C-alpha positions as a Markdown table, in Angstrom:
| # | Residue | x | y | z |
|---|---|---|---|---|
| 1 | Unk | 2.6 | -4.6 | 28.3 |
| 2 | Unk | 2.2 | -1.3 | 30.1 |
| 3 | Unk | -0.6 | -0.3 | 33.2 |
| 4 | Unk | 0.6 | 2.8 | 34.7 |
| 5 | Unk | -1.7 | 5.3 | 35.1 |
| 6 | Unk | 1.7 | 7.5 | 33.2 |
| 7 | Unk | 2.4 | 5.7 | 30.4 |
| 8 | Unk | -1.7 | 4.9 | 29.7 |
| 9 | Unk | -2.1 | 9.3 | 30.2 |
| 10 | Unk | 0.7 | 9.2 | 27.6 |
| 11 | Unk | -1.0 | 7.1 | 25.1 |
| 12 | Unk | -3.8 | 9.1 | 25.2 |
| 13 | Unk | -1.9 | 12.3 | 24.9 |
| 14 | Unk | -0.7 | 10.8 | 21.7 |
| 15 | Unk | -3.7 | 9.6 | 19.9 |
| 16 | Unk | -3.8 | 5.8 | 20.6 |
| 17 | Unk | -6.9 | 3.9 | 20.7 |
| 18 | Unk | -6.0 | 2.4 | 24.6 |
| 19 | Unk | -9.7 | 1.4 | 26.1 |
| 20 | Unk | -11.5 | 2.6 | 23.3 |
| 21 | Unk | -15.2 | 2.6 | 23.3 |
| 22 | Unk | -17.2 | 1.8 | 20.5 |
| 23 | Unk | -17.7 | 5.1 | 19.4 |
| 24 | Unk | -14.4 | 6.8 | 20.4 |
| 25 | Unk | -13.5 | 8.5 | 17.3 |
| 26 | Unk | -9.6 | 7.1 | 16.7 |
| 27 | Unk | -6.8 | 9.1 | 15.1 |
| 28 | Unk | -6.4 | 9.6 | 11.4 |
| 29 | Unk | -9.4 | 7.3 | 10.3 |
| 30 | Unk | -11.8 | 9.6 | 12.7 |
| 31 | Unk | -13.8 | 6.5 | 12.7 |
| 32 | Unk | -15.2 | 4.0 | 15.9 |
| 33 | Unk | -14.8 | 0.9 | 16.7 |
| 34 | Unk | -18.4 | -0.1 | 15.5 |
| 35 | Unk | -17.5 | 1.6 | 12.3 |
| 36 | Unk | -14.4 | -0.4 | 11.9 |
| 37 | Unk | -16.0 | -3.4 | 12.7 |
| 38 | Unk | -18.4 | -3.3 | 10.4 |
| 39 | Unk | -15.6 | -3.0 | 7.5 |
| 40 | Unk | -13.4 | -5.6 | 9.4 |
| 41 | Unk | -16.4 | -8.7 | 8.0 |
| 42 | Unk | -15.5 | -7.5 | 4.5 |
| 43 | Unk | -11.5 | -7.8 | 5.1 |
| 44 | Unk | -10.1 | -9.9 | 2.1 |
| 45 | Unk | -7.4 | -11.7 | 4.8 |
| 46 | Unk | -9.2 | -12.5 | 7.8 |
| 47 | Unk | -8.6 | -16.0 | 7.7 |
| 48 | Unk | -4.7 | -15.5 | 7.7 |
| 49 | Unk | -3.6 | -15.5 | 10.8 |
| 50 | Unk | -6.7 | -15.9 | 12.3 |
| 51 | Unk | -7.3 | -14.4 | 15.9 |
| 52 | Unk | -10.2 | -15.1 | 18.2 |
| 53 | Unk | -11.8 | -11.7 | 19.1 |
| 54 | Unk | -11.3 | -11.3 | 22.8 |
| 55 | Unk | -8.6 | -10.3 | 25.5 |
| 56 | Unk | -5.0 | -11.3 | 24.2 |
| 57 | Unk | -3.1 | -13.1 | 26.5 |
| 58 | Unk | 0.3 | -13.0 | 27.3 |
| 59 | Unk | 2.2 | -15.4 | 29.8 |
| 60 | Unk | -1.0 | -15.4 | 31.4 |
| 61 | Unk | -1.5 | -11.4 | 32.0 |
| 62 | Unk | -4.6 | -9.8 | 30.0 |
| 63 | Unk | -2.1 | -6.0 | 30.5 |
| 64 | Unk | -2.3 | -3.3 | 28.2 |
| 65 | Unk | -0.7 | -4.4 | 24.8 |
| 66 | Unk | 0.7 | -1.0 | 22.7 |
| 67 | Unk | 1.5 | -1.3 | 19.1 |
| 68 | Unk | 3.3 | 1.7 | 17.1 |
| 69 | Unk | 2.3 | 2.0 | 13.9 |
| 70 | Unk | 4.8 | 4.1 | 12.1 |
| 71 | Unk | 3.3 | 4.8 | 8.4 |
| 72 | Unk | 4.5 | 6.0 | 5.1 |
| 73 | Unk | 2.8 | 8.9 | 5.3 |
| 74 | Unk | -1.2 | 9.5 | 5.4 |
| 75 | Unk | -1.5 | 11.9 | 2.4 |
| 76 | Unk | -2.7 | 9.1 | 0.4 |
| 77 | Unk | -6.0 | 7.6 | 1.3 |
| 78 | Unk | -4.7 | 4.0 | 0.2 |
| 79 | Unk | -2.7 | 4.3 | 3.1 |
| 80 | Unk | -5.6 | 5.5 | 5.6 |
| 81 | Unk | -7.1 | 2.1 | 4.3 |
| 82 | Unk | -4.5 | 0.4 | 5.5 |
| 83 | Unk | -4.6 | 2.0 | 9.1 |
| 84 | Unk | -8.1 | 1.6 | 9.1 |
| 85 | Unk | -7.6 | -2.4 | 8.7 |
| 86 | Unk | -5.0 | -1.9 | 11.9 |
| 87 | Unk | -7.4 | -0.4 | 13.8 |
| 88 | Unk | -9.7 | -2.7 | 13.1 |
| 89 | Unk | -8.2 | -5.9 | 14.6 |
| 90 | Unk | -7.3 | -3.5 | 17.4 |
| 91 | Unk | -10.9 | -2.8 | 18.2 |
| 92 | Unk | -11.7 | -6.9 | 18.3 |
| 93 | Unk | -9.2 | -6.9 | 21.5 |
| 94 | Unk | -9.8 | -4.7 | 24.2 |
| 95 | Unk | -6.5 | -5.0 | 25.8 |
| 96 | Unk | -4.8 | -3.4 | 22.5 |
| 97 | Unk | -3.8 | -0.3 | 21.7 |
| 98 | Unk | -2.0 | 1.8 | 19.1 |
| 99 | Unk | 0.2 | 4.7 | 18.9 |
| 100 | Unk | 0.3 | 6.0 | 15.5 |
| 101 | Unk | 2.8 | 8.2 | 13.4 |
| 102 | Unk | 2.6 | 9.7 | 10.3 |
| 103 | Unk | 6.1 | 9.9 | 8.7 |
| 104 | Unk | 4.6 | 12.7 | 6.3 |
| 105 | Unk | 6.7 | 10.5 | 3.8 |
| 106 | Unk | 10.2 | 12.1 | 4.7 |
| 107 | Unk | 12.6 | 9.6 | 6.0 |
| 108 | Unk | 14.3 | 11.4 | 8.5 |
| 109 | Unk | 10.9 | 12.5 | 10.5 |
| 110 | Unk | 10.3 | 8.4 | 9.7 |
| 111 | Unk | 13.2 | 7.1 | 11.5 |
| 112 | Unk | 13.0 | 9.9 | 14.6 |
| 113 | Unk | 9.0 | 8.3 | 14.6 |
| 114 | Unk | 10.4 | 5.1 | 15.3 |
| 115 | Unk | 12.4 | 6.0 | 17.8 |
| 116 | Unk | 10.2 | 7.5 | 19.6 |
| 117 | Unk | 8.3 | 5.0 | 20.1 |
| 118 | Unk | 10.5 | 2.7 | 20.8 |
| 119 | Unk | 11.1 | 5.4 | 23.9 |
| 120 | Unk | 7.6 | 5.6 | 24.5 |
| 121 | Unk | 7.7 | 1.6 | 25.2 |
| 122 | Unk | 5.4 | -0.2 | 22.9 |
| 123 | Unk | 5.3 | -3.8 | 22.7 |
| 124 | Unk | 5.6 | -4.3 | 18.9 |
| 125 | Unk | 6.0 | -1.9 | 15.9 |
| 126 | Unk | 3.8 | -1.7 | 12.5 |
| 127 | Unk | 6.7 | -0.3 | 9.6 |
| 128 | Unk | 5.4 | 0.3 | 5.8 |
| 129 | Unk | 8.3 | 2.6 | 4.8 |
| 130 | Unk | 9.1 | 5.5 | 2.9 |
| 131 | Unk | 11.9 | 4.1 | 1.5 |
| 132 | Unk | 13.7 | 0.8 | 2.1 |
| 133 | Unk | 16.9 | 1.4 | 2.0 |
| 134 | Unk | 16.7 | 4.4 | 4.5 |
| 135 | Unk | 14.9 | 2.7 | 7.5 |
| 136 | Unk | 17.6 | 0.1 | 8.2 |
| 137 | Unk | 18.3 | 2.4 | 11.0 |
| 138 | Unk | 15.3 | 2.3 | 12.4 |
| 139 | Unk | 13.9 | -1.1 | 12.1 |
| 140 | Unk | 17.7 | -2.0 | 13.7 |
| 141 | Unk | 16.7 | -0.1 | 16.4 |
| 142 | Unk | 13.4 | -2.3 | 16.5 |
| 143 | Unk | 15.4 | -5.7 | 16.1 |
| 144 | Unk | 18.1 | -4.5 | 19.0 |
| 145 | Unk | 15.5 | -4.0 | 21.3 |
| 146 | Unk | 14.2 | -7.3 | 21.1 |
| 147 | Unk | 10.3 | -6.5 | 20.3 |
| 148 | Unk | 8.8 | -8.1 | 17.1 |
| 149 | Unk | 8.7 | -5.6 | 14.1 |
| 150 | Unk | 6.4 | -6.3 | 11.4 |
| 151 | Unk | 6.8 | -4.5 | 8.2 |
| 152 | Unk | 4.4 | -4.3 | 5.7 |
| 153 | Unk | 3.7 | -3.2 | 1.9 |
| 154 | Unk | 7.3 | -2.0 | 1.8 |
| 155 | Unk | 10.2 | -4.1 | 2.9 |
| 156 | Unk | 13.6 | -3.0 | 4.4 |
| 157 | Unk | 16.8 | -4.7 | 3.5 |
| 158 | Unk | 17.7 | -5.7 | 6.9 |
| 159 | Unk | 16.4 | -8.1 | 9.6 |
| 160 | Unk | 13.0 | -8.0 | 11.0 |
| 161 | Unk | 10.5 | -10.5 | 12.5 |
| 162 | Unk | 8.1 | -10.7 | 9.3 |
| 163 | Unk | 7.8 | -8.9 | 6.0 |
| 164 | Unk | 4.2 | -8.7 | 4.9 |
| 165 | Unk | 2.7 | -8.0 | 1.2 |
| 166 | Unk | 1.5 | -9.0 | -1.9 |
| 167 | Unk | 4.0 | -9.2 | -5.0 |
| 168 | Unk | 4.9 | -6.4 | -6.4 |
| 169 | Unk | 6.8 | -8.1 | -9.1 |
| 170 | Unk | 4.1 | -10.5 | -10.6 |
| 171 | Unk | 1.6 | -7.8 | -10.3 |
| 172 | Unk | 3.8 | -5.7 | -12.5 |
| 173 | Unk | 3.8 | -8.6 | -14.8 |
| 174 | Unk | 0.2 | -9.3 | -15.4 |
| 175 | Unk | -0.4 | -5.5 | -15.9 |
| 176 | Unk | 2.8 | -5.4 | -18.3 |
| 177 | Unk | 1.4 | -8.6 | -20.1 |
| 178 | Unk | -1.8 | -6.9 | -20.5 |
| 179 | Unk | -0.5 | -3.8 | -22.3 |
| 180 | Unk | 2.1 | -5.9 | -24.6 |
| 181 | Unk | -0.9 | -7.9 | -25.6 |
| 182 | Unk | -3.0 | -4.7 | -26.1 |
| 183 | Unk | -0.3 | -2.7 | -28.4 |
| 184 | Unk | 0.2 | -6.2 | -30.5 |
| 185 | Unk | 3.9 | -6.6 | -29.2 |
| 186 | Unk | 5.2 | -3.2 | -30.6 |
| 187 | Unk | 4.4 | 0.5 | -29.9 |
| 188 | Unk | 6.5 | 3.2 | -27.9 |
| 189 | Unk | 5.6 | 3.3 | -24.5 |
| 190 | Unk | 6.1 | 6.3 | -21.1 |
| 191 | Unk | 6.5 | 5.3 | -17.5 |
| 192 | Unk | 5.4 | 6.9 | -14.9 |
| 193 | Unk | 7.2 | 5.5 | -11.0 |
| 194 | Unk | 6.2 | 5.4 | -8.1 |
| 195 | Unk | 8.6 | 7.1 | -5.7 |
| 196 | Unk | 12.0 | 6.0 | -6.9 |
| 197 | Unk | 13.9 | 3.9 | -4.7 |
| 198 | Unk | 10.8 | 2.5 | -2.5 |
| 199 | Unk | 10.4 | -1.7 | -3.0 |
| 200 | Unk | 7.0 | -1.5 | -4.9 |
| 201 | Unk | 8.3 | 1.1 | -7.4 |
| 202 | Unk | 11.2 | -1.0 | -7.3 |
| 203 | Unk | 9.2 | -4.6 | -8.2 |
| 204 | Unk | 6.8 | -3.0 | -10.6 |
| 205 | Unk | 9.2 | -1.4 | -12.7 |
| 206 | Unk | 11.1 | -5.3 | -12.5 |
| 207 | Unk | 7.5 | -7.2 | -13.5 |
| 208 | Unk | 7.1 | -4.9 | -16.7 |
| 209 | Unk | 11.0 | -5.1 | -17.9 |
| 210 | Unk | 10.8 | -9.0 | -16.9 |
| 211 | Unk | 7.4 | -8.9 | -19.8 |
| 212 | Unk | 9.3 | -6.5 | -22.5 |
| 213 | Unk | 12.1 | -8.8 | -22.8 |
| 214 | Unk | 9.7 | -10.9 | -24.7 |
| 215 | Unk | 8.5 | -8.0 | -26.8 |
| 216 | Unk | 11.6 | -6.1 | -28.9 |
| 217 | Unk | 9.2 | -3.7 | -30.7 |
| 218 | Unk | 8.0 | -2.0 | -27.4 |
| 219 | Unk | 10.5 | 0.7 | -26.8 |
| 220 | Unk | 10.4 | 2.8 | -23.5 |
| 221 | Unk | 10.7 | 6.4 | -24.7 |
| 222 | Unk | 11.0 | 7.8 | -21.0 |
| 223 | Unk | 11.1 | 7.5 | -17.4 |
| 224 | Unk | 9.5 | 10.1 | -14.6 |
| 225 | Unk | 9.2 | 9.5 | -10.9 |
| 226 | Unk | 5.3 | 10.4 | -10.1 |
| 227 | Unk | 6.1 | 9.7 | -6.4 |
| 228 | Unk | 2.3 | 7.7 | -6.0 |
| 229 | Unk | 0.3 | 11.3 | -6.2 |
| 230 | Unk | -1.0 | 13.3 | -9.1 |
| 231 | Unk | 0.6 | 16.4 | -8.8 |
| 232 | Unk | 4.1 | 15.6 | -10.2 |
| 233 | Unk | 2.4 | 13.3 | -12.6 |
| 234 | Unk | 1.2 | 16.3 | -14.7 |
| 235 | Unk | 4.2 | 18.1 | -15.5 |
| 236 | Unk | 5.8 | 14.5 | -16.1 |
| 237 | Unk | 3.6 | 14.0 | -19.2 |
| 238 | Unk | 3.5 | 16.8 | -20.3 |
| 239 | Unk | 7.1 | 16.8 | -20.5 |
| 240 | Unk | 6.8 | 13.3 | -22.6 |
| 241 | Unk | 4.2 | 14.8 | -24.7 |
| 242 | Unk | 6.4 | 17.7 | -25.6 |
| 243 | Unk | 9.2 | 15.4 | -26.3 |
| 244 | Unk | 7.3 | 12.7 | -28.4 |
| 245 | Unk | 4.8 | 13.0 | -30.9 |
| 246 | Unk | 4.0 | 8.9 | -30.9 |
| 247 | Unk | 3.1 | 7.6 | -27.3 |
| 248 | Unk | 0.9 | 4.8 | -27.7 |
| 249 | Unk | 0.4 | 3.7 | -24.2 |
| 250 | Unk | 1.7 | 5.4 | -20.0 |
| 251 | Unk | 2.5 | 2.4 | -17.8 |
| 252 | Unk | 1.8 | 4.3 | -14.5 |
| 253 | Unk | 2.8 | 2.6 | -10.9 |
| 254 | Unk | -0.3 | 4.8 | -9.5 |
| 255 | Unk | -3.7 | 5.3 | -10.1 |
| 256 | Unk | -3.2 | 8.8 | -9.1 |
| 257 | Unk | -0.2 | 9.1 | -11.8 |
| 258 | Unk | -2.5 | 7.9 | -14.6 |
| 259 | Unk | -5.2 | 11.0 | -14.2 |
| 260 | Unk | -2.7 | 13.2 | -14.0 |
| 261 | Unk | -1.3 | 12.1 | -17.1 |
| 262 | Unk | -4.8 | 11.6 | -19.0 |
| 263 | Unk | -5.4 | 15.6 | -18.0 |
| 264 | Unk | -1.7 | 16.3 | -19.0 |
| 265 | Unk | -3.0 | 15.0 | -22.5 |
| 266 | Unk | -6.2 | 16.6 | -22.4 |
| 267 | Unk | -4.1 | 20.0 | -21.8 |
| 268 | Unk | -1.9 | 19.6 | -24.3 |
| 269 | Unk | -4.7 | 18.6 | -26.9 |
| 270 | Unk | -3.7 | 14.9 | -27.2 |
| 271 | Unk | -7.1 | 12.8 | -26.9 |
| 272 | Unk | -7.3 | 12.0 | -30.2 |
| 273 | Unk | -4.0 | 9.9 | -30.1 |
| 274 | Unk | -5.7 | 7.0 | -28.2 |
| 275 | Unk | -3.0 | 6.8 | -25.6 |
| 276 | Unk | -3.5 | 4.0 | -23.1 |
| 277 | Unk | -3.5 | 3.9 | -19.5 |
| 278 | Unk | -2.3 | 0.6 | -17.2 |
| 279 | Unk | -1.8 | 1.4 | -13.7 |
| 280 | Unk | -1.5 | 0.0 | -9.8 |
| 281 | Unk | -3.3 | 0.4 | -6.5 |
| 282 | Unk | -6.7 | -1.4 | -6.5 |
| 283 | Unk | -9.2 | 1.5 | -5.4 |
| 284 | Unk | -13.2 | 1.2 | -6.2 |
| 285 | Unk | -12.4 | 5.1 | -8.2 |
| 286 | Unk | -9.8 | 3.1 | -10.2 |
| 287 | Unk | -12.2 | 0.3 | -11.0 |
| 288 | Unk | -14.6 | 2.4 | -12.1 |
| 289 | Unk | -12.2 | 4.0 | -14.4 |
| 290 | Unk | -11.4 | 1.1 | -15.9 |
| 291 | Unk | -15.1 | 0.2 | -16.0 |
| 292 | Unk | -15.2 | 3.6 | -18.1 |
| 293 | Unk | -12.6 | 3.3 | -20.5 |
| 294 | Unk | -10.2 | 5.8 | -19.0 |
| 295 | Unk | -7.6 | 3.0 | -17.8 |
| 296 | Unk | -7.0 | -0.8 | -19.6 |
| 297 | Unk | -5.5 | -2.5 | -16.6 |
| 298 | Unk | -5.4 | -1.9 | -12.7 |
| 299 | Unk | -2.9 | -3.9 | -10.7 |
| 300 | Unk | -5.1 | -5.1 | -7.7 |
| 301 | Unk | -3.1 | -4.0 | -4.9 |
| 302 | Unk | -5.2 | -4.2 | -1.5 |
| 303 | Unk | -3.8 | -1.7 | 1.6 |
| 304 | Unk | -6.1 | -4.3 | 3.1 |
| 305 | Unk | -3.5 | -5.9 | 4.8 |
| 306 | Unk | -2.8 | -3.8 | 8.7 |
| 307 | Unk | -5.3 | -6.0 | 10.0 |
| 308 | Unk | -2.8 | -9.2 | 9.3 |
| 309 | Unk | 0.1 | -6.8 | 10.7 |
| 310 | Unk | -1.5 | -6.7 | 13.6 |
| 311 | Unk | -2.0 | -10.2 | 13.9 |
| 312 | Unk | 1.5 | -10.8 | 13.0 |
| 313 | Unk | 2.6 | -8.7 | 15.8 |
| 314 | Unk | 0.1 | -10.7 | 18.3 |
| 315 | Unk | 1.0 | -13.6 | 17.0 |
| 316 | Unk | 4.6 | -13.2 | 18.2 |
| 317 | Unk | 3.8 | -11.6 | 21.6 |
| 318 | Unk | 1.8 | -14.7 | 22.4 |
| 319 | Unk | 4.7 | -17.0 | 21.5 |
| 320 | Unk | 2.6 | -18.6 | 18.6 |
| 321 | Unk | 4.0 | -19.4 | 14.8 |
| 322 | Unk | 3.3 | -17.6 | 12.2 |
| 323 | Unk | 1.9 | -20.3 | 9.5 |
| 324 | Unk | 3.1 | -19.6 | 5.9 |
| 325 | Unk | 6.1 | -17.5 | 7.3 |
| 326 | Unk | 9.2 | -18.2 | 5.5 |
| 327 | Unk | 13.1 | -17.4 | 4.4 |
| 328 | Unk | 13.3 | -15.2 | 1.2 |
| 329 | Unk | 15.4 | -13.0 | 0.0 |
| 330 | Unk | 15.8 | -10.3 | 2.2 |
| 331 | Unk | 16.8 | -10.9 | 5.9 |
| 332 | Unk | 14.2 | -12.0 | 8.3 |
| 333 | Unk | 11.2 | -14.1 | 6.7 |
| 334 | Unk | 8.1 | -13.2 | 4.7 |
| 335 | Unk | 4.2 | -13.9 | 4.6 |
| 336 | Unk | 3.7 | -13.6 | 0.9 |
| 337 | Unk | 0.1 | -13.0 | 0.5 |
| 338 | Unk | -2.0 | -14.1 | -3.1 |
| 339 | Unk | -2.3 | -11.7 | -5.8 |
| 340 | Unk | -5.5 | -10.8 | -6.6 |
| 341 | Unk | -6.8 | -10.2 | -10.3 |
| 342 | Unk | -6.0 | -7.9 | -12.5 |
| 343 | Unk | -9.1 | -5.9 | -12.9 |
| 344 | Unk | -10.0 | -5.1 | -16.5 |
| 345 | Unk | -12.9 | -4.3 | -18.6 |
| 346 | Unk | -14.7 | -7.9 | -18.5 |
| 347 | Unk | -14.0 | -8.1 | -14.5 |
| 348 | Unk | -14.2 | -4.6 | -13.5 |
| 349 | Unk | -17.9 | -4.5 | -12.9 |
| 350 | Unk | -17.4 | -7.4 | -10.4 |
| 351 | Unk | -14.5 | -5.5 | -8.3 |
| 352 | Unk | -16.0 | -2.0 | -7.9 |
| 353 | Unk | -16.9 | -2.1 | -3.7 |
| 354 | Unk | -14.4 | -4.9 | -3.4 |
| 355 | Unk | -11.6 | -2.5 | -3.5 |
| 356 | Unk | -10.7 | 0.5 | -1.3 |
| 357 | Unk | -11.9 | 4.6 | -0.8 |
| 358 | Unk | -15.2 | 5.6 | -1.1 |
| 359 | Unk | -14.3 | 8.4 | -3.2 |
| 360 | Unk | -15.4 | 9.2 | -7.0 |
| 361 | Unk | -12.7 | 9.1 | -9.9 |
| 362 | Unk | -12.3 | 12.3 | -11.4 |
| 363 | Unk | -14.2 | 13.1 | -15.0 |
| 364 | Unk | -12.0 | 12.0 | -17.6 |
| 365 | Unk | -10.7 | 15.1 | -19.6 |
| 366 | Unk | -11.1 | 13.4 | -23.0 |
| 367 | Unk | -14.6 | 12.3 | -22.7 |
């Protein structure tokens, strides 16, 4: 817990939200507290790991509490979403701060983050990774040090005080089963990763191939790493579309990855084939494209989830347990949070304003 008039002139040189007032604009979301508190009541987690608002109090001192957030990378507004939760529970305690890093999704600048603000001396550290394998250095660091490090979304192969996130795995199912059950068990089918090597391309690619073992007919022509965003989408496609004349359906890890690849088939004069879209990440835009026709399936996969991060981390600087948190697979133990539906046509109308961005999706090429 830090006081000194130095270290709190360093927070502030950095961005963190120490003392906020209400309408302090904080880094990255360029939104206030009141703002964020107004979003915090429609949170889908709240009650887990429920936290009074208020002071938090440790061994009986109501100090300075400084959380690093180090993030994937904020070129993605789902991840903005989940900062914004973060900041959020932040703002209901006005003893806690944050410092927050953008990794710019390059593992190297990820791990130096860490580090640094592990030398900057914060009390707990956010993690949602680049990619898992390459920050067991740096959540090591975390763990030798002896401060709690929650990661989240992401997971790293390697000990930490609590993994947080939905599952990738049976989401990737119910989208997969979805599609199978669309194309009648058979038709020839392009995929479309996330970033390759990161746990949620990782699971979703294992839900789908743990659905097509039931369903011989369905062939997967080829494989493309979209890396979450639209631009390498594009060329991806079109790539496929050059390469196979029968595509019947892209199975796309990101929302962003499945409009590039509906205006790759615009471009390349391909509407009329009727090729499907199912896809991942749980925006209101997305919704509304499956409201519209444009995709069949979205895998409803909240960023809603810094705010529990946050509570994880106060949780453990308070001494409390962390109800639900248990052993799995991976060193450490895990706060597996429920799925929430798959939104389709008869349930999309229901989830649009549910889910995250308030930003439009893009016309759809072949309407």
């Amino acid at each position: 817990m830090k006081s000194s008039i130095a270290t709190t002139a360093l927070l502030v040189a950095f961005g963190a939200a120490s003392g906020a007032a209400a309408q302090d604009t904080l880094p990255i979301s360029g939104k206030t507290c009141d703002q964020l508190l107004e979003q915090y009541a429609g949170l889908p987690f709240t009650d887990i790991l429920p936290l009074e608002a208020g002071p938090v109090t440790v061994d009986g001192s109501e100090e300075e509490i400084v959380v690093g957030f180090s993030q994937t990378g904020f070129n993605h507004p789902w991840r903005i979403s989940m900062l914004e939760a973060a900041q959020a529970e932040a703002c209901r305690h006005p003893n806690v701060s944050m410092i927050v890093l953008d990794g710019n999704v390059d593992v190297a600048k990820q791990n130096n983050d860490v580090r640094d603000l592990l030398a900057r001396g914060v009390d707990a550290v956010l993690l949602s990774p680049v990619e898992s394998a390459a920050l067991i250095p740096a959540s090591r660091a975390v763990m030798d040090q002896g401060i709690p490090l929650i990661v989240m979304d992401r997971d790293v192969p390697t000990d930490k005080t609590l993994f947080i996130g939905q599952s990738n795995v049976t989401m990737g199912e119910k989208v997969a089963q979805k599609m199978a059950d669309d194309l009648d068990g058979s038709g020839n089918i392009v995929v479309i990763t996330g970033l390759q090597g990161s746990s949620p391309a990782v699971d979703r690619d294992q839900g789908m191939k743990n659905v097509l073992e039931n369903y011989p007919d369905i062939e997967v022509l080829a494989v493309g790493d979209g890396e979450w965003i639209r631009e390498p989408a594009v060329p991806i496609m079109e790539d496929f579309l050059t390469a196979y004349e029968d595509i019947d359906a892209v199975f796309s890890h990101a929302e962003e990855s499945s409009w590039g690849a509906q205006l790759a088939i615009a471009r390349a004069n391909r509407c009329e084939d009727g090729i499907l879209h199912y896809t991942f990440d749980g925006s209101n835009a997305g919704f509304k494209s499956v409201r519209d026709g444009t995709f069949r399936a979205d895998g409803n996969y909240t960023p809603f989830i810094g705010d529990i991060g946050m509570r994880a981390a106060l949780y453990t600087l308070t001494g409390r347990e962390i109800p639900g948190a248990e052993a799995y697979s991976q060193p450490g133990q895990q706060l597996a949070l429920p799925d929430s539906p798959t939104v389709v046509a008869e349930n999309a109308e229901e989830w649009i304003g549910r889910g995250w961005g308030d930003f439009e999706p893009p016309l759809d090429p072949c309407k």
